[in-house]
Coordinates of C-alpha atoms in Angstrom, one line a residue:
M8 CA 123.9 81.2 111.0
K9 CA 121.7 84.0 112.5
E10 CA 124.7 85.3 114.4
A11 CA 126.8 85.4 111.2
R12 CA 124.2 87.3 109.5
K13 CA 124.0 89.8 112.3
I14 CA 127.7 90.3 112.3
E15 CA 127.8 90.7 108.5
A16 CA 125.0 93.3 108.6
A17 CA 126.7 95.2 111.4
F18 CA 130.0 95.2 109.6
E19 CA 128.4 96.7 106.4
I20 CA 127.3 99.6 108.5
I21 CA 130.7 99.9 110.1
R22 CA 132.4 99.7 106.7
I23 CA 130.3 102.6 105.4
V24 CA 130.7 104.7 108.5
A25 CA 134.5 104.0 108.5
S26 CA 134.7 104.9 104.8
L27 CA 132.9 108.3 105.4
A28 CA 135.1 109.0 108.5
I29 CA 138.3 108.3 106.5
A30 CA 137.1 110.4 103.6
Y31 CA 136.1 113.2 105.9
V32 CA 139.4 113.2 107.7
V33 CA 141.3 113.3 104.3
A34 CA 139.1 116.3 103.4
L35 CA 140.0 118.1 106.6
L36 CA 143.7 117.4 106.1
V37 CA 143.5 118.7 102.5
L38 CA 141.9 121.9 103.8
Y39 CA 144.5 122.2 106.6
F40 CA 147.5 121.9 104.3
V41 CA 146.3 124.0 101.4
S42 CA 144.7 126.9 103.3
D43 CA 146.3 129.9 104.7
E44 CA 143.7 129.9 107.5
P45 CA 143.1 126.2 108.1
V46 CA 141.1 126.5 111.4
K47 CA 138.6 129.0 109.9
V48 CA 138.3 127.0 106.7
I49 CA 137.7 123.7 108.5
Q50 CA 135.1 125.4 110.7
Q51 CA 133.3 126.8 107.6
F52 CA 133.4 123.3 106.0
V53 CA 132.0 121.5 109.0
L54 CA 129.6 124.1 110.5
G55 CA 129.0 126.4 107.5
P56 CA 126.1 124.4 105.9
F57 CA 124.1 124.9 109.2
S58 CA 125.0 128.6 109.6
S59 CA 121.8 130.0 108.1
P60 CA 118.2 128.8 107.2
R61 CA 119.0 129.4 103.5
R62 CA 121.9 127.0 103.6
I63 CA 119.9 124.4 105.5
G64 CA 117.2 124.8 102.8
S65 CA 120.0 124.3 100.2
I66 CA 121.0 121.0 101.7
L67 CA 117.4 119.7 101.6
N68 CA 116.8 121.0 98.1
L69 CA 120.0 119.4 96.8
A70 CA 119.2 116.2 98.5
I71 CA 115.9 115.9 96.5
P72 CA 117.5 115.2 93.0
F73 CA 120.2 113.1 94.8
T74 CA 117.4 111.0 96.3
M75 CA 115.5 110.6 93.0
C76 CA 118.6 109.6 91.1
G77 CA 119.7 107.4 94.0
L78 CA 116.5 105.5 94.1
G79 CA 116.7 104.9 90.4
M80 CA 120.3 103.5 90.7
C81 CA 119.1 101.3 93.5
F82 CA 116.9 99.4 91.0
V83 CA 119.6 99.3 88.4
Y84 CA 122.2 98.2 91.0
S85 CA 119.8 95.6 92.4
V86 CA 120.1 93.5 89.3
G87 CA 123.9 93.7 89.2
K88 CA 124.1 96.3 86.5
L89 CA 125.9 99.6 86.3
N90 CA 124.0 101.5 83.8
M91 CA 125.5 105.0 83.9
L92 CA 122.9 106.8 81.7
G93 CA 121.3 108.6 84.6
D94 CA 123.5 111.7 84.0
G95 CA 122.3 112.1 80.5
I96 CA 118.7 111.3 81.3
F97 CA 118.6 113.9 84.0
M98 CA 119.7 116.6 81.5
F99 CA 117.7 115.4 78.5
S100 CA 114.5 115.0 80.5
G101 CA 114.9 118.5 81.9
C102 CA 115.3 119.7 78.3
I103 CA 112.2 118.0 76.9
V104 CA 110.1 119.0 79.9
T105 CA 111.1 122.6 79.3
F106 CA 110.4 122.4 75.6
L107 CA 106.9 121.0 76.3
G108 CA 106.4 123.2 79.4
I109 CA 106.9 126.4 77.4
R110 CA 104.0 125.4 75.2
L111 CA 101.7 123.7 77.7
G112 CA 101.9 126.7 79.9
T113 CA 99.9 128.8 77.4
L114 CA 96.9 126.3 77.4
G115 CA 95.5 127.6 80.7
L116 CA 95.4 124.2 82.4
P117 CA 95.5 124.1 86.2
S118 CA 99.0 124.1 87.6
P119 CA 98.7 120.8 89.4
V120 CA 97.6 119.1 86.2
L121 CA 100.6 120.6 84.4
W122 CA 103.0 119.4 87.1
V123 CA 101.7 115.8 87.0
I124 CA 101.8 115.8 83.2
L125 CA 105.3 117.2 82.9
L126 CA 106.7 115.0 85.7
L127 CA 105.3 111.9 84.1
I128 CA 106.7 112.9 80.7
G129 CA 110.1 113.4 82.3
G130 CA 109.9 110.0 83.8
L131 CA 108.8 108.4 80.6
V132 CA 111.6 110.1 78.6
G133 CA 114.1 108.7 81.1
A134 CA 112.7 105.2 80.9
A135 CA 112.7 105.3 77.0
C136 CA 116.3 106.5 77.0
M137 CA 117.3 103.7 79.5
Y138 CA 115.7 101.0 77.4
L139 CA 118.3 101.0 74.6
P140 CA 121.5 100.2 76.6
A141 CA 119.5 97.7 78.8
W142 CA 118.2 95.9 75.6
L143 CA 121.7 95.9 74.0
D144 CA 123.1 94.4 77.2
V145 CA 120.7 91.5 77.6
K146 CA 120.0 90.7 73.9
L147 CA 123.4 91.4 72.3
G148 CA 125.8 91.2 75.2
A149 CA 127.0 94.8 74.7
S150 CA 128.7 96.2 77.8
V151 CA 126.1 98.4 79.5
I152 CA 128.8 100.6 81.1
V153 CA 130.4 101.5 77.7
V154 CA 127.1 101.9 75.9
S155 CA 125.5 104.1 78.7
I156 CA 128.6 106.3 78.9
M157 CA 128.6 106.8 75.2
A158 CA 124.8 107.5 75.3
N159 CA 125.4 110.2 77.9
T160 CA 127.3 112.2 75.4
I161 CA 124.6 111.7 72.8
L162 CA 121.9 112.9 75.2
S163 CA 124.0 115.9 76.2
E164 CA 124.6 116.9 72.6
L165 CA 120.9 116.4 71.7
S166 CA 119.9 118.6 74.6
Q167 CA 122.3 121.3 73.5
Y168 CA 120.9 121.1 69.9
I169 CA 117.3 121.4 71.1
L170 CA 118.3 124.4 73.3
Q171 CA 120.3 126.1 70.5
F172 CA 117.9 125.6 67.6
Q173 CA 114.5 124.9 69.0
M174 CA 113.9 127.0 72.1
R175 CA 116.7 129.5 72.5
D176 CA 115.6 132.9 73.6
P177 CA 117.5 135.5 71.5
S178 CA 116.7 138.3 73.9
T179 CA 119.1 136.8 76.5
S180 CA 122.8 137.5 76.6
Y181 CA 123.5 133.9 77.4
L182 CA 122.4 130.5 76.1
A183 CA 119.0 129.8 77.6
S184 CA 115.5 128.8 76.6
Y185 CA 112.4 130.9 76.5
P186 CA 111.1 131.4 80.0
L187 CA 108.7 128.8 81.5
D188 CA 105.2 130.0 82.2
P189 CA 104.7 130.7 86.0
S190 CA 101.9 128.2 86.0
V191 CA 104.3 125.4 85.2
S192 CA 106.8 126.2 88.0
M193 CA 106.4 124.1 91.2
P194 CA 106.0 126.2 94.4
K195 CA 108.3 126.3 97.5
F196 CA 107.4 125.9 101.1
F197 CA 108.1 127.7 104.3
T198 CA 109.6 131.2 104.8
S199 CA 111.5 133.4 102.3
S200 CA 114.8 132.3 104.0
L201 CA 114.1 128.6 104.2
K202 CA 112.6 127.7 100.8
I203 CA 112.0 124.0 100.4
Q204 CA 110.9 122.8 96.9
S205 CA 107.5 121.0 96.8
G206 CA 109.3 118.2 95.0
I207 CA 110.3 116.9 98.3
L208 CA 106.7 115.5 98.6
V209 CA 107.2 113.6 95.3
A210 CA 110.5 112.3 96.5
I211 CA 109.0 111.0 99.7
A212 CA 106.2 109.3 97.8
F213 CA 108.6 107.5 95.5
L214 CA 110.9 106.6 98.3
I215 CA 108.0 104.8 100.0
L216 CA 107.0 103.1 96.7
S217 CA 110.6 102.1 96.0
V218 CA 110.9 100.4 99.4
V219 CA 107.7 98.6 99.0
L220 CA 108.4 97.5 95.4
L221 CA 112.0 96.3 96.0
H222 CA 111.3 94.5 99.4
K223 CA 107.6 93.7 99.5
T224 CA 106.7 92.5 95.9
T225 CA 107.4 89.6 93.7
L226 CA 109.0 91.8 91.1
G227 CA 111.4 93.2 93.8
Y228 CA 112.3 89.7 94.9
K229 CA 113.1 88.8 91.3
M230 CA 115.3 91.8 91.0
R231 CA 117.3 91.0 94.1
M232 CA 117.5 87.3 93.2
V233 CA 118.9 88.2 89.7
G234 CA 121.4 90.6 91.2
A235 CA 122.5 88.0 93.8
N236 CA 122.8 85.0 91.4
A237 CA 121.5 85.4 87.8
K238 CA 122.1 81.7 87.0
M239 CA 120.2 80.4 90.0
A240 CA 117.3 82.9 89.2
R241 CA 117.3 81.5 85.7
A242 CA 117.3 77.9 87.0
A243 CA 114.4 78.8 89.2
G244 CA 112.4 79.8 86.2
M245 CA 112.6 83.5 86.5
S246 CA 112.9 85.6 83.3
V247 CA 116.3 87.2 83.9
A248 CA 116.4 89.3 80.7
S249 CA 113.0 91.0 81.3
T250 CA 113.8 91.5 85.0
I251 CA 117.0 93.3 84.2
I252 CA 115.3 95.5 81.6
I253 CA 112.4 96.4 83.9
A254 CA 114.8 97.3 86.8
Q255 CA 116.7 99.7 84.5
L256 CA 113.5 101.2 83.0
L257 CA 112.5 102.0 86.6
G258 CA 115.9 103.5 87.2
G259 CA 115.6 105.6 84.2
F260 CA 112.1 106.7 85.1
L261 CA 113.1 108.0 88.5
A262 CA 116.2 109.8 87.1
G263 CA 114.1 111.4 84.4
M264 CA 111.5 112.6 86.9
G265 CA 114.3 113.9 89.0
G266 CA 115.6 116.1 86.1
A267 CA 112.0 117.3 85.4
M268 CA 111.5 118.2 89.0
E269 CA 114.8 120.1 89.2
I270 CA 113.8 122.3 86.2
L271 CA 110.3 122.9 87.4
S272 CA 111.4 123.7 90.9
N273 CA 114.6 125.6 90.6
Y274 CA 114.8 127.2 87.2
T275 CA 112.7 129.5 85.1
R276 CA 114.6 128.5 81.9
F277 CA 116.5 125.6 80.6
Q278 CA 120.2 126.7 80.5
W279 CA 122.2 123.5 81.1
T280 CA 125.0 123.3 78.5
D281 CA 126.5 120.2 79.9
T282 CA 125.4 117.3 82.1
T283 CA 124.9 118.3 85.7
G284 CA 126.6 115.2 87.4
H285 CA 123.4 114.2 89.2
G286 CA 123.4 110.8 87.6
F287 CA 126.8 109.9 89.0
D288 CA 125.8 111.5 92.4
G289 CA 122.9 109.1 92.4
L290 CA 125.3 106.2 91.8
M291 CA 127.3 107.3 94.8
V292 CA 124.1 107.6 96.9
A293 CA 123.0 104.1 95.9
V294 CA 126.4 102.6 96.6
L295 CA 126.5 104.2 100.1
A296 CA 122.9 103.0 100.7
K297 CA 124.0 99.5 99.7
K298 CA 121.3 99.5 97.1
D299 CA 118.6 99.7 99.8
P300 CA 116.1 102.5 99.1
K301 CA 115.3 103.2 102.7
Y302 CA 118.9 104.5 103.4
V303 CA 118.9 106.7 100.3
P304 CA 117.6 109.9 102.0
L305 CA 120.4 109.7 104.6
T306 CA 123.2 109.3 102.1
A307 CA 121.6 111.9 99.8
L308 CA 121.5 114.3 102.8
L309 CA 125.1 113.5 103.6
L310 CA 126.3 114.2 100.1
A311 CA 124.3 117.4 99.9
Y312 CA 125.8 118.5 103.2
I313 CA 129.4 117.9 101.9
R314 CA 128.5 119.8 98.7
I315 CA 127.1 122.8 100.6
G316 CA 130.1 122.8 102.9
S317 CA 132.4 122.8 99.9
D318 CA 130.5 125.8 98.4
V319 CA 130.8 127.7 101.6
V320 CA 134.5 127.1 101.7
N321 CA 134.8 128.0 98.0
S322 CA 132.9 131.3 98.4
S323 CA 135.2 132.4 101.3
S324 CA 138.5 131.1 100.3
S325 CA 140.7 130.0 97.3
I326 CA 139.8 126.3 97.9
P327 CA 138.3 124.8 94.7
N328 CA 135.2 122.8 94.6
E329 CA 137.0 119.9 93.0
F330 CA 138.3 118.7 96.3
V331 CA 134.9 117.2 97.0
S332 CA 135.6 114.8 94.1
V333 CA 138.5 113.6 96.1
I334 CA 136.2 112.8 99.1
Q335 CA 133.6 111.0 96.8
C336 CA 136.3 108.9 95.2
I337 CA 137.7 107.8 98.5
I338 CA 134.3 106.9 99.8
I339 CA 133.4 104.9 96.7
L340 CA 136.7 103.1 96.7
L341 CA 136.4 102.0 100.4
V342 CA 132.8 101.1 100.2
A343 CA 133.2 99.1 97.0
A344 CA 136.4 97.4 98.3
E345 CA 135.1 94.0 99.4
M346 CA 138.3 93.3 101.4
F347 CA 138.0 96.5 103.5
L348 CA 137.5 95.3 107.2
T349 CA 136.8 91.7 105.9
K350 CA 139.5 90.2 108.1
Q351 CA 138.0 91.7 111.2
R352 CA 134.6 90.6 110.2
N353 CA 135.7 87.0 109.6
K354 CA 137.4 86.9 113.0
L355 CA 134.3 87.8 114.7
I356 CA 132.2 85.3 112.8
C357 CA 134.7 82.6 113.7
K358 CA 134.6 83.5 117.3
A359 CA 130.8 83.4 117.3
A360 CA 130.9 80.0 115.6
E361 CA 133.3 78.6 118.1
A362 CA 131.2 80.0 121.0
N363 CA 128.1 78.3 119.5
L364 CA 129.9 75.0 119.2
K365 CA 131.0 75.1 122.8
Q366 CA 127.5 75.9 123.9
E367 CA 126.2 72.9 121.9
A368 CA 128.8 70.6 123.2
Q369 CA 128.0 71.7 126.8
S370 CA 124.3 71.2 126.2
A371 CA 124.9 67.7 124.7
A372 CA 127.1 66.8 127.8

């Protein structure tokens, strides 16, 4: 039994690595066939993200919201649900935090106090938004996927309404809010060429909390039990409905805090006129991490590396950024495909079982 579990765990890692390798090879082939200078473009895609401190900093900064949204999706995914509202939450939380930050910045409060208040508000906005689709799912049996996708549109339109009619700066030539007070903006670390947003400390803190909560607490055990077998969890006396709702509230809280952190760290105004895609990126990060928070930073960094490589290629050639979507789709398809490499895994498990039986037979003799 232990041998079989070891083989299954090893093959999960192999499946993910193989999926990434196949997707990466496909990306290189696409670049090779559509580019006039394939060798140069491939070199830029592979090595470009590490060619300067600024680009390395961009990878780390991009991985921070991926990590927050990925951690949130780990909780949602742990109870077997695919609530897709993270994308709308990320945008709406950023909008609300900007709306309040413009006003709170004039009160003269210390910057750390303002950061804590606004980040918590962003998280609570995310949790509040996540509650409705979660409640409709467990109480009325509504499809959480359908409801959350529709709710994404609602949150996006509501954010645009608030931007257009409640905080638009008429002095700008583009659609943007009034500027945030400098006391509200979160600082960056290191040199002028390698700027890392201070939100990385928040992301590390919530990474540790997420690992502990999901793997070291009773609530985390309930979540994993519900995700593995809801009927058995209910038979064991667990409150399945409340566990599912709590998991999704935690997911919304982290996605909302991620949106707040992105605005406070990288923007001086709110200027998003559509969802940013971070919620769906968080889903991909969680899928690659197999809903285990401790692997989220690695998968977030990997996705950020691919994105920055795509930007480098896009800025120096005619290759569009959309080809990254092809890579992501291939990765998700292969990782989500339960039958991918299953035959090879089962063969190894059978061989291990046969070897154990022979050993037991020899010992008995």
